[in-house]
């Protein structure tokens, strides 16, 4: 009998041993209880709301952070949102930068932002001298970081590192040009503030220029040492085509701008010189002197970069800078106008 | 799972006999088992009525039933200890299962009940759930909130113990 205990138990599982009267009477009592204690619709709603709450919070957080991030885009040192811009937005962006070359480009973009802020601060009448000094130091640090990452990128690809270095130099030169123009238009008392910033830029510009010259030599050496004539021909043809496209795009952008300042005139002259260099490159390609053609293309690229940087420095600057430069901001398909800071902050302009 | 009154009535129809059976073989008294089983559904409705979620209805009901049986054991601790001390002449005499209409079924119920009475509680609960209520090892583990391995081992020992009982 004991051996069959599991069979007995299983047999028992098939029996319904419940008292059916109890089942019926208990159900009546249960239904009555349920009527007295109904399920609360309010609680149901609350429960669903509670479940949706995290989604609402996340959506709200995204909206708020997106708004703050957008608003902080044009902030300068001393502004309330500036800490968010450099402490949060740029750090988050930095996390998504992968590769030495991309890192170098990213650091140059940051340098361009710091330069833009520095120019804005320099012409701001209300800027705190301590904040201006800190901004200069931050700019110097950023330029050092950008130069270091470009040097690291050069160990992998000299040509690309050279392009990035050219962009960095172009940005520096553009702001030097803008500040030099401003310096001529502001009063004597504001003169020294602009001069201090210009001195900061000059210190680093010389180093970057030297680095570019070194990279150019290395790049030329790499053509001779690592590439055949056929390789150089293909490279020259491809670069000629892409550089011509960049130049055409810049011309199209220039058409939308009113040429009222010396800087826009300079930009136009740069583009004309770039076109001349590309025409030379085309002739050299036909003559099968590929390395010289590449040098001409390099020269055109440098001029286009300078123009782009000048364009950015003037058209993307705040209204105060534009007023001083006498640049009429005109919306273009590629560049958005910047928000307007209060006009009272500007430095006194010599009339 | 959203449970309204109609759904809960259907749940009662499906599970009331099973929950009663579970309670009956745990407490050995028709009246006590009916009271506990009634309370299981009241507690379940209270839980649902305040908007709390139920993902596994079967596991949920058996868990309430198991907790109520444990409460019952605690309340009747003194009486049960006396009964265990003297298994030949227990004070808490097992139910005669008079409500079971068919004689062969009644005899089997009485025989099994008599043996289960002599098993320790942690063996008895797994035997009832596995063989009388036909729950899987996984389902038992969920009700008792322990591992499946633990249940398997406990079940094996319980069967071995049950086989030794005359």
Short mmCIF file of C-alpha atoms in Angstrom, two decimals:
data_model
loop_
_atom_site.label_atom_id
_atom_site.label_comp_id
_atom_site.label_asym_id
_atom_site.label_seq_id
_atom_site.Cartn_x
_atom_site.Cartn_y
_atom_site.Cartn_z
CA UNK A 1 0.00 0.00 0.00
CA UNK A 2 2.78 2.35 0.94
CA UNK A 3 4.47 1.81 -2.43
CA UNK A 4 1.32 3.08 -4.09
CA UNK A 5 1.15 6.26 -2.06
CA UNK A 6 1.94 8.53 -5.01
CA UNK A 7 -0.69 6.78 -7.11
CA UNK A 8 -3.21 7.19 -4.30
CA UNK A 9 -2.37 10.86 -4.06
CA UNK A 10 -2.69 11.34 -7.80
CA UNK A 11 -6.04 9.56 -7.72
CA UNK A 12 -7.15 11.91 -5.00
CA UNK A 13 -6.16 14.90 -7.13
CA UNK A 14 -8.85 13.88 -9.62
CA UNK A 15 -11.62 13.88 -6.98
CA UNK A 16 -13.68 16.94 -6.33
CA UNK A 17 -14.22 16.76 -2.62
CA UNK A 18 -15.66 20.19 -2.11
CA UNK A 19 -19.13 20.76 -0.71
CA UNK A 20 -21.09 22.27 -3.63
CA UNK A 21 -23.52 24.02 -1.31
CA UNK A 22 -20.62 25.84 0.29
CA UNK A 23 -19.29 26.86 -3.14
CA UNK A 24 -22.68 28.44 -4.03
CA UNK A 25 -23.37 30.10 -0.70
CA UNK A 26 -19.81 31.39 -0.42
CA UNK A 27 -20.02 32.88 -3.92
CA UNK A 28 -23.14 34.83 -2.88
CA UNK A 29 -21.27 36.18 0.14
CA UNK A 30 -18.26 37.04 -1.98
CA UNK A 31 -20.36 38.90 -4.59
CA UNK A 32 -22.06 40.84 -1.79
CA UNK A 33 -18.65 41.71 -0.37
CA UNK A 34 -17.44 42.85 -3.79
CA UNK A 35 -20.51 45.08 -4.15
CA UNK A 36 -19.78 46.65 -0.77
CA UNK A 37 -16.11 47.07 -1.63
CA UNK A 38 -16.10 48.06 -5.30
CA UNK A 39 -12.96 48.56 -7.29
CA UNK A 40 -12.26 52.29 -7.24
CA UNK A 41 -12.13 53.87 -10.75
CA UNK A 42 -10.10 56.70 -9.20
CA UNK A 43 -7.54 54.20 -8.00
CA UNK A 44 -7.42 52.59 -11.40
CA UNK A 45 -6.71 55.95 -13.02
CA UNK A 46 -4.14 56.79 -10.36
CA UNK A 47 -2.48 53.48 -10.95
CA UNK A 48 -2.19 54.06 -14.67
CA UNK A 49 -1.05 57.60 -14.11
CA UNK A 50 1.52 56.27 -11.69
CA UNK A 51 2.72 53.81 -14.30
CA UNK A 52 2.90 56.55 -16.89
CA UNK A 53 4.65 58.96 -14.52
CA UNK A 54 8.19 57.82 -15.35
CA UNK A 55 7.46 58.26 -19.08
CA UNK A 56 6.09 61.77 -18.42
CA UNK A 57 9.11 62.63 -16.32
CA UNK A 58 11.52 61.40 -18.97
CA UNK A 59 9.64 63.35 -21.68
CA UNK A 60 9.61 66.46 -19.48
CA UNK A 61 13.31 66.05 -18.77
CA UNK A 62 14.07 65.75 -22.49
CA UNK A 63 12.01 68.88 -23.29
CA UNK A 64 13.61 70.90 -20.49
CA UNK A 65 17.19 69.79 -21.22
CA UNK A 66 16.70 70.33 -24.98
CA UNK A 67 15.38 73.83 -24.30
CA UNK A 68 18.21 74.67 -21.92
CA UNK A 69 20.76 73.22 -24.34
CA UNK A 70 19.37 75.28 -27.22
CA UNK A 71 19.25 78.43 -25.09
CA UNK A 72 22.81 77.87 -23.87
CA UNK A 73 24.14 77.58 -27.44
CA UNK A 74 24.87 81.31 -27.72
CA UNK A 75 25.82 81.95 -24.11
CA UNK A 76 29.19 83.53 -23.33
CA UNK A 77 31.31 83.42 -20.13
CA UNK A 78 29.43 85.15 -17.32
CA UNK A 79 26.01 84.13 -18.66
CA UNK A 80 23.76 81.97 -16.49
CA UNK A 81 23.69 79.10 -19.00
CA UNK A 82 27.38 79.11 -19.87
CA UNK A 83 28.22 76.49 -17.22
CA UNK A 84 25.60 74.18 -18.78
CA UNK A 85 27.08 74.75 -22.23
CA UNK A 86 30.69 73.90 -21.35
CA UNK A 87 30.06 71.60 -18.38
CA UNK A 88 27.22 69.45 -19.73
CA UNK A 89 26.53 69.90 -23.45
CA UNK A 90 30.13 69.87 -24.64
CA UNK A 91 31.11 67.03 -22.31
CA UNK A 92 28.22 64.93 -23.58
CA UNK A 93 29.13 65.73 -27.19
CA UNK A 94 32.72 64.81 -26.41
CA UNK A 95 31.62 61.34 -25.27
CA UNK A 96 30.41 60.55 -28.79
CA UNK A 97 33.65 61.54 -30.52
CA UNK A 98 35.52 58.40 -31.59
CA UNK A 99 38.93 58.30 -33.29
CA UNK A 100 41.98 60.56 -33.19
CA UNK A 101 41.05 62.47 -36.36
CA UNK A 102 37.48 63.10 -35.23
CA UNK A 103 38.80 64.20 -31.84
CA UNK A 104 41.11 66.73 -33.51
CA UNK A 105 38.22 68.13 -35.58
CA UNK A 106 36.02 68.29 -32.48
CA UNK A 107 38.68 70.21 -30.53
CA UNK A 108 39.02 72.67 -33.41
CA UNK A 109 35.23 73.20 -33.35
CA UNK A 110 35.44 73.90 -29.62
CA UNK A 111 38.29 76.33 -30.24
CA UNK A 112 36.14 78.16 -32.80
CA UNK A 113 33.40 78.47 -30.16
CA UNK A 114 35.87 79.79 -27.54
CA UNK A 115 37.16 82.31 -30.09
CA UNK A 116 33.63 83.47 -30.87
CA UNK A 117 32.94 83.89 -27.15
CA UNK A 118 36.22 85.75 -26.64
CA UNK A 119 35.40 88.21 -29.40
CA UNK A 120 31.92 88.79 -27.94
CA UNK A 121 33.36 89.31 -24.45
CA UNK A 122 36.02 91.68 -25.72
CA UNK A 123 33.44 94.04 -27.20
CA UNK A 124 31.08 93.74 -24.22
CA UNK A 125 31.05 96.90 -22.09
CA UNK A 126 29.65 95.11 -19.04
CA UNK A 127 32.04 92.13 -19.04
CA UNK A 128 33.71 91.51 -15.70
CA UNK A 129 37.55 91.75 -16.11
CA UNK A 130 38.00 88.58 -14.06
CA UNK A 131 35.64 86.68 -16.35
CA UNK A 132 37.41 88.08 -19.42
CA UNK A 133 40.76 86.94 -18.05
CA UNK A 134 39.41 83.47 -17.28
CA UNK A 135 37.97 83.27 -20.78
CA UNK A 136 41.40 84.11 -22.24
CA UNK A 137 42.97 81.35 -20.17
CA UNK A 138 40.26 78.91 -21.24
CA UNK A 139 40.85 79.85 -24.87
CA UNK A 140 44.60 79.32 -24.54
CA UNK A 141 44.03 75.93 -22.94
CA UNK A 142 41.61 74.94 -25.68
CA UNK A 143 44.07 75.93 -28.40
CA UNK A 144 46.75 73.83 -26.68
CA UNK A 145 44.39 70.84 -26.51
CA UNK A 146 43.47 71.26 -30.19
CA UNK A 147 47.16 71.49 -31.21
CA UNK A 148 48.01 68.38 -29.19
CA UNK A 149 45.20 66.33 -30.74
CA UNK A 150 46.21 67.51 -34.23
CA UNK A 151 49.78 66.33 -33.54
CA UNK A 152 48.37 62.96 -32.44
CA UNK A 153 46.25 62.76 -35.60
CA UNK A 154 49.32 63.54 -37.74
CA UNK A 155 50.93 60.29 -36.61
CA UNK A 156 48.10 58.46 -38.40
CA UNK A 157 47.34 60.65 -41.42
CA UNK A 158 49.42 63.75 -42.13
CA UNK A 159 47.13 64.98 -44.89
CA UNK A 160 43.97 64.99 -42.76
CA UNK A 161 45.83 66.44 -39.77
CA UNK A 162 47.06 69.23 -42.02
CA UNK A 163 43.49 70.02 -43.12
CA UNK A 164 42.41 70.22 -39.47
CA UNK A 165 45.39 72.39 -38.54
CA UNK A 166 44.56 74.72 -41.44
CA UNK A 167 41.02 75.08 -40.08
CA UNK A 168 42.41 75.95 -36.65
CA UNK A 169 44.75 78.57 -38.06
CA UNK A 170 41.97 79.97 -40.24
CA UNK A 171 39.70 80.37 -37.20
CA UNK A 172 42.45 82.13 -35.26
CA UNK A 173 43.32 84.44 -38.16
CA UNK A 174 39.66 85.26 -38.76
CA UNK A 175 39.17 86.43 -35.19
CA UNK A 176 42.45 88.32 -35.30
CA UNK A 177 41.12 90.11 -38.39
CA UNK A 178 37.77 90.82 -36.76
CA UNK A 179 39.40 92.16 -33.58
CA UNK A 180 41.90 94.25 -35.53
CA UNK A 181 39.02 95.81 -37.43
CA UNK A 182 37.13 96.39 -34.18
CA UNK A 183 40.20 97.90 -32.54
CA UNK A 184 40.29 100.59 -35.20
CA UNK A 185 36.67 101.50 -34.55
CA UNK A 186 36.47 101.59 -30.76
CA UNK A 187 37.53 104.37 -28.38
CA UNK A 188 41.02 104.57 -26.81
CA UNK A 189 39.80 103.26 -23.44
CA UNK A 190 38.43 100.08 -25.02
CA UNK A 191 41.49 99.74 -27.18
CA UNK A 192 43.60 98.00 -24.54
CA UNK A 193 40.99 95.31 -23.90
CA UNK A 194 40.95 94.36 -27.57
CA UNK A 195 44.76 94.54 -27.66
CA UNK A 196 45.06 92.06 -24.77
CA UNK A 197 42.91 89.54 -26.61
CA UNK A 198 44.83 90.06 -29.82
CA UNK A 199 48.12 89.44 -27.99
CA UNK A 200 46.72 86.18 -26.60
CA UNK A 201 45.76 85.05 -30.11
CA UNK A 202 49.07 86.12 -31.63
CA UNK A 203 51.08 84.06 -29.12
CA UNK A 204 49.40 80.85 -30.22
CA UNK A 205 48.91 81.72 -33.90
CA UNK A 206 52.66 81.74 -34.48
CA UNK A 207 53.05 78.24 -32.99
CA UNK A 208 50.21 76.89 -35.09
CA UNK A 209 51.63 78.44 -38.24
CA UNK A 210 54.99 76.72 -37.58
CA UNK A 211 53.23 73.43 -36.96
CA UNK A 212 51.37 73.75 -40.27
CA UNK A 213 54.58 74.39 -42.18
CA UNK A 214 56.10 71.25 -40.62
CA UNK A 215 53.01 69.24 -41.54
CA UNK A 216 53.18 70.50 -45.10
CA UNK A 217 56.77 69.27 -45.43
CA UNK A 218 55.86 65.89 -43.91
CA UNK A 219 52.90 65.63 -46.23
CA UNK A 220 55.03 66.33 -49.30
CA UNK A 221 57.56 63.75 -48.12
CA UNK A 222 54.80 61.18 -47.73
CA UNK A 223 53.75 61.78 -51.37
CA UNK A 224 57.28 61.07 -52.56
CA UNK A 225 57.96 58.14 -50.25
CA UNK A 226 54.68 56.27 -50.20
CA UNK A 227 52.79 57.11 -53.39
CA UNK A 228 53.28 56.25 -57.05
CA UNK A 229 52.62 58.72 -59.87
CA UNK A 230 49.33 56.96 -60.54
CA UNK A 231 48.30 57.35 -56.88
CA UNK A 232 49.18 61.04 -56.94
CA UNK A 233 47.22 61.53 -60.16
CA UNK A 234 44.08 59.95 -58.66
CA UNK A 235 44.49 61.92 -55.42
CA UNK A 236 45.00 65.21 -57.29
CA UNK A 237 41.96 64.60 -59.51
CA UNK A 238 39.73 63.72 -56.59
CA UNK A 239 40.91 66.63 -54.46
CA UNK A 240 40.57 69.07 -57.34
CA UNK A 241 36.97 68.02 -57.82
CA UNK A 242 36.01 68.19 -54.11
CA UNK A 243 37.85 71.49 -53.56
CA UNK A 244 36.12 73.05 -56.60
CA UNK A 245 32.76 71.97 -55.11
CA UNK A 246 33.68 73.59 -51.78
CA UNK A 247 34.68 76.77 -53.57
CA UNK A 248 31.43 76.88 -55.57
CA UNK A 249 29.46 76.42 -52.35
CA UNK A 250 31.35 79.33 -50.75
CA UNK A 251 30.66 81.53 -53.78
CA UNK A 252 26.96 80.70 -53.49
CA UNK A 253 27.01 81.68 -49.83
CA UNK A 254 28.85 84.91 -50.56
CA UNK A 255 26.16 85.91 -53.08
CA UNK A 256 23.59 86.08 -50.25
CA UNK A 257 25.74 88.50 -48.20
CA UNK A 258 25.79 92.26 -48.65
CA UNK A 259 29.38 93.31 -49.23
CA UNK A 260 29.59 96.30 -46.95
CA UNK A 261 32.72 95.67 -44.92
CA UNK A 262 36.45 95.30 -45.52
CA UNK A 263 36.24 91.76 -44.18
CA UNK A 264 33.71 90.65 -46.75
CA UNK A 265 35.91 92.19 -49.42
CA UNK A 266 38.84 90.20 -48.06
CA UNK A 267 36.73 87.05 -48.14
CA UNK A 268 35.91 87.67 -51.79
CA UNK A 269 39.58 88.21 -52.61
CA UNK A 270 40.43 84.92 -50.88
CA UNK A 271 37.93 83.05 -52.99
CA UNK A 272 39.27 84.62 -56.18
CA UNK A 273 42.79 83.56 -55.19
CA UNK A 274 41.53 80.05 -54.43
CA UNK A 275 39.93 79.87 -57.88
CA UNK A 276 43.22 80.92 -59.43
CA UNK A 277 45.06 78.20 -57.51
CA UNK A 278 42.59 75.58 -58.69
CA UNK A 279 42.98 76.73 -62.30
CA UNK A 280 46.75 76.34 -61.92
CA UNK A 281 46.22 72.89 -60.41
CA UNK A 282 44.14 71.90 -63.41
CA UNK A 283 46.91 73.01 -65.79
CA UNK A 284 49.53 71.16 -63.74
CA UNK A 285 47.41 68.02 -63.82
CA UNK A 286 47.23 68.23 -67.62
CA UNK A 287 51.03 68.65 -67.62
CA UNK A 288 51.20 65.53 -65.36
CA UNK A 289 53.05 67.40 -62.57
CA UNK A 290 50.88 65.90 -59.88
CA UNK A 291 52.72 66.88 -56.69
CA UNK A 292 52.74 70.54 -57.76
CA UNK A 293 49.05 70.27 -58.62
CA UNK A 294 48.44 68.95 -55.11
CA UNK A 295 50.33 71.90 -53.63
CA UNK A 296 48.12 74.32 -55.57
CA UNK A 297 45.01 72.48 -54.34
CA UNK A 298 46.38 72.67 -50.79
CA UNK A 299 46.81 76.40 -51.19
CA UNK A 300 43.21 76.73 -52.47
CA UNK A 301 41.93 74.66 -49.54
CA UNK A 302 43.76 76.94 -47.12
CA UNK A 303 42.18 80.03 -48.71
CA UNK A 304 38.70 78.49 -48.63
CA UNK A 305 39.19 77.60 -44.95
CA UNK A 306 40.24 81.18 -44.21
CA UNK A 307 37.14 82.51 -45.95
CA UNK A 308 34.84 80.09 -44.16
CA UNK A 309 36.36 81.05 -40.82
CA UNK A 310 36.04 84.74 -41.61
CA UNK A 311 32.47 84.22 -42.66
CA UNK A 312 31.70 82.36 -39.42
CA UNK A 313 33.49 84.97 -37.28
CA UNK A 314 31.46 87.82 -38.76
CA UNK A 315 28.10 86.35 -39.68
CA UNK A 316 27.70 84.14 -36.62
CA UNK A 317 28.82 86.80 -34.17
CA UNK A 318 26.42 88.74 -31.96
CA UNK A 319 24.76 91.97 -33.05
CA UNK A 320 27.28 94.13 -31.18
CA UNK A 321 30.17 92.72 -33.18
CA UNK A 322 28.17 93.06 -36.38
CA UNK A 323 27.29 96.66 -35.60
CA UNK A 324 30.91 97.55 -34.98
CA UNK A 325 32.04 95.73 -38.11
CA UNK A 326 29.15 97.26 -40.05
CA UNK A 327 28.22 93.84 -41.36
CA UNK A 328 24.58 93.51 -42.29
CA UNK A 329 23.35 90.16 -41.07
CA UNK A 330 21.42 88.47 -43.82
CA UNK A 331 19.93 85.03 -43.34
CA UNK A 332 21.44 82.50 -45.68
CA UNK A 333 20.42 78.93 -46.46
CA UNK A 334 23.47 77.54 -44.67
CA UNK A 335 24.08 79.85 -41.72
CA UNK A 336 21.53 80.88 -39.12
CA UNK A 337 21.52 84.37 -37.62
CA UNK A 338 22.40 84.53 -33.92
CA UNK A 339 20.13 85.88 -31.15
CA UNK A 340 20.42 89.57 -30.39
CA UNK A 341 22.14 90.53 -27.11
CA UNK A 342 21.20 93.89 -25.53
CA UNK A 343 22.73 96.74 -27.55
CA UNK A 344 23.67 98.70 -24.41
CA UNK A 345 26.49 96.25 -23.70
CA UNK A 346 28.58 97.40 -26.64
CA UNK A 347 31.83 99.28 -26.36
CA UNK A 348 31.80 102.97 -27.32
CA UNK A 349 32.40 103.28 -31.06
CA UNK A 350 34.51 106.09 -32.48
CA UNK A 351 32.40 108.22 -34.80
CA UNK B 1 -3.89 41.76 -15.77
CA UNK B 2 -7.00 43.92 -15.25
CA UNK B 3 -9.55 42.06 -13.11
CA UNK B 4 -13.14 43.33 -12.82
CA UNK B 5 -15.98 41.78 -10.79
CA UNK B 6 -17.13 39.47 -13.59
CA UNK B 7 -13.59 38.19 -14.12
CA UNK B 8 -13.14 37.68 -10.42
CA UNK B 9 -16.38 35.66 -10.18
CA UNK B 10 -15.05 33.43 -12.96
CA UNK B 11 -11.78 33.08 -11.07
CA UNK B 12 -13.75 32.05 -7.98
CA UNK B 13 -15.66 29.39 -9.97
CA UNK B 14 -12.39 27.96 -11.32
CA UNK B 15 -10.30 28.07 -8.18
CA UNK B 16 -12.62 27.78 -5.17
CA UNK B 17 -12.74 23.92 -5.22
CA UNK B 18 -8.94 23.75 -5.60
CA UNK B 19 -8.27 26.24 -2.84
CA UNK B 20 -10.68 24.44 -0.55
CA UNK B 21 -8.95 21.11 -1.26
CA UNK B 22 -5.57 22.70 -0.54
CA UNK B 23 -6.80 24.09 2.77
CA UNK B 24 -8.67 20.93 3.75
CA UNK B 25 -5.63 18.65 3.49
CA UNK B 26 -3.55 21.21 5.33
CA UNK B 27 -5.86 21.85 8.30
CA UNK B 28 -7.85 18.55 8.38
CA UNK B 29 -11.16 20.27 9.11
CA UNK B 30 -13.94 20.98 6.63
CA UNK B 31 -15.19 24.02 8.54
CA UNK B 32 -11.73 25.50 9.05
CA UNK B 33 -10.84 24.85 5.41
CA UNK B 34 -14.05 26.56 4.20
CA UNK B 35 -13.39 29.58 6.43
CA UNK B 36 -9.82 29.89 5.20
CA UNK B 37 -10.83 29.40 1.55
CA UNK B 38 -13.52 32.12 1.92
CA UNK B 39 -10.95 34.44 3.39
CA UNK B 40 -8.54 33.73 0.51
CA UNK B 41 -11.00 35.22 -2.00
CA UNK B 42 -11.87 38.17 0.27
CA UNK B 43 -8.17 38.99 0.65
CA UNK B 44 -7.61 38.59 -3.09
CA UNK B 45 -10.47 40.99 -3.89
CA UNK B 46 -9.21 43.51 -1.33
CA UNK B 47 -5.87 43.45 -3.13
CA UNK B 48 -7.42 43.88 -6.57
CA UNK B 49 -9.96 46.55 -5.45
CA UNK B 50 -7.21 48.97 -4.44
CA UNK B 51 -5.74 48.77 -7.93
CA UNK B 52 -2.84 46.44 -7.28
CA UNK B 53 -1.68 44.27 -10.13
CA UNK B 54 -1.99 40.48 -10.32
CA UNK B 55 0.18 38.79 -12.92
CA UNK B 56 -0.23 35.13 -11.92
CA UNK B 57 -3.70 34.48 -10.50
CA UNK B 58 -3.11 30.86 -9.50
CA UNK B 59 0.15 31.61 -7.71
CA UNK B 60 -1.43 34.65 -6.08
CA UNK B 61 -4.37 32.66 -4.65
CA UNK B 62 -2.24 29.76 -3.42
CA UNK B 63 0.18 32.19 -1.80
CA UNK B 64 -2.65 33.83 0.15
CA UNK B 65 -4.01 30.40 1.08
CA UNK B 66 -0.60 29.21 2.25
CA UNK B 67 -0.12 32.32 4.40
CA UNK B 68 -3.57 31.91 5.96
CA UNK B 69 -2.86 28.26 6.72
CA UNK B 70 0.41 29.25 8.40
CA UNK B 71 -1.56 31.83 10.43
CA UNK B 72 -3.98 29.08 11.37
CA UNK B 73 -1.09 26.85 12.49
CA UNK B 74 0.28 29.67 14.66
CA UNK B 75 -3.08 30.30 16.33
CA UNK B 76 -3.55 26.62 17.05
CA UNK B 77 0.06 25.96 17.96
CA UNK B 78 -0.60 24.55 21.45
CA UNK B 79 -3.33 22.15 20.34
CA UNK B 80 -1.24 20.93 17.40
CA UNK B 81 1.85 20.31 19.55
CA UNK B 82 -0.17 18.08 21.85
CA UNK B 83 -1.52 16.25 18.82
CA UNK B 84 1.98 15.69 17.34
CA UNK B 85 3.30 14.51 20.72
CA UNK B 86 0.75 11.74 20.81
CA UNK B 87 0.07 10.67 17.22
CA UNK B 88 -1.72 7.51 18.24
CA UNK B 89 -4.30 9.41 20.26
CA UNK B 90 -4.40 12.86 18.78
CA UNK B 91 -6.53 15.46 20.47
CA UNK B 92 -7.16 17.14 17.14
CA UNK B 93 -9.00 14.22 15.55
CA UNK B 94 -8.97 14.34 11.74
CA UNK B 95 -12.17 15.13 9.95
CA UNK B 96 -14.18 12.07 8.92
CA UNK B 97 -14.77 13.53 5.46
CA UNK B 98 -18.48 12.83 5.79
CA UNK B 99 -19.28 15.45 3.18
CA UNK B 100 -17.62 13.34 0.47
CA UNK B 101 -20.55 11.52 -1.04
CA UNK B 102 -18.93 8.51 -2.69
CA UNK B 103 -17.73 5.93 -0.21
CA UNK B 104 -14.53 4.89 -2.01
CA UNK B 105 -13.50 8.50 -2.34
CA UNK B 106 -14.28 9.17 1.28
CA UNK B 107 -12.15 6.22 2.39
CA UNK B 108 -9.23 7.36 0.31
CA UNK B 109 -9.53 10.90 1.65
CA UNK B 110 -9.56 9.63 5.20
CA UNK B 111 -6.56 7.39 4.65
CA UNK B 112 -4.45 10.10 3.04
CA UNK B 113 -5.57 12.66 5.56
CA UNK B 114 -4.51 10.40 8.40
CA UNK B 115 -1.02 10.06 6.94
CA UNK B 116 -0.61 13.72 6.11
CA UNK B 117 -1.54 14.56 9.68
CA UNK B 118 1.60 12.80 10.80
CA UNK B 119 3.91 14.60 8.42
CA UNK B 120 5.74 17.74 9.46
CA UNK B 121 4.28 20.94 7.96
CA UNK B 122 7.04 21.64 5.41
CA UNK B 123 6.59 18.12 3.94
CA UNK B 124 2.84 18.23 4.06
CA UNK B 125 2.53 21.51 2.12
CA UNK B 126 4.62 20.28 -0.85
CA UNK B 127 2.80 16.92 -0.98
CA UNK B 128 -0.60 18.64 -1.04
CA UNK B 129 0.43 21.16 -3.67
CA UNK B 130 2.18 18.64 -5.90
CA UNK B 131 -0.10 15.62 -5.74
CA UNK B 132 -3.48 16.81 -4.55
CA UNK B 133 -3.54 20.24 -6.25
CA UNK B 134 -1.40 19.14 -9.20
CA UNK B 135 0.93 22.14 -9.17
CA UNK B 136 4.28 21.93 -10.92
CA UNK B 137 7.58 22.19 -9.04
CA UNK B 138 8.00 25.70 -10.47
CA UNK B 139 4.53 26.78 -9.34
CA UNK B 140 5.12 25.40 -5.85
CA UNK B 141 8.46 27.22 -5.69
CA UNK B 142 6.68 30.47 -6.59
CA UNK B 143 3.99 29.98 -3.94
CA UNK B 144 6.50 29.14 -1.23
CA UNK B 145 8.99 31.70 -2.52
CA UNK B 146 11.92 29.33 -2.64
CA UNK B 147 14.02 27.57 -5.28
CA UNK B 148 12.80 24.71 -7.45
CA UNK B 149 15.74 22.59 -6.24
CA UNK B 150 14.65 23.10 -2.67
CA UNK B 151 11.12 21.99 -3.51
CA UNK B 152 12.36 18.91 -5.40
CA UNK B 153 14.50 17.82 -2.48
CA UNK B 154 11.75 18.51 0.02
CA UNK B 155 9.24 16.58 -2.08
CA UNK B 156 11.54 13.57 -2.39
CA UNK B 157 12.06 13.46 1.37
CA UNK B 158 8.35 13.92 2.00
CA UNK B 159 7.47 10.97 -0.22
CA UNK B 160 10.12 8.82 1.47
CA UNK B 161 8.70 9.77 4.85
CA UNK B 162 5.15 9.12 3.71
CA UNK B 163 6.10 5.62 2.52
CA UNK B 164 7.37 4.72 5.96
CA UNK B 165 4.09 5.60 7.65
CA UNK B 166 1.78 2.70 8.33
#
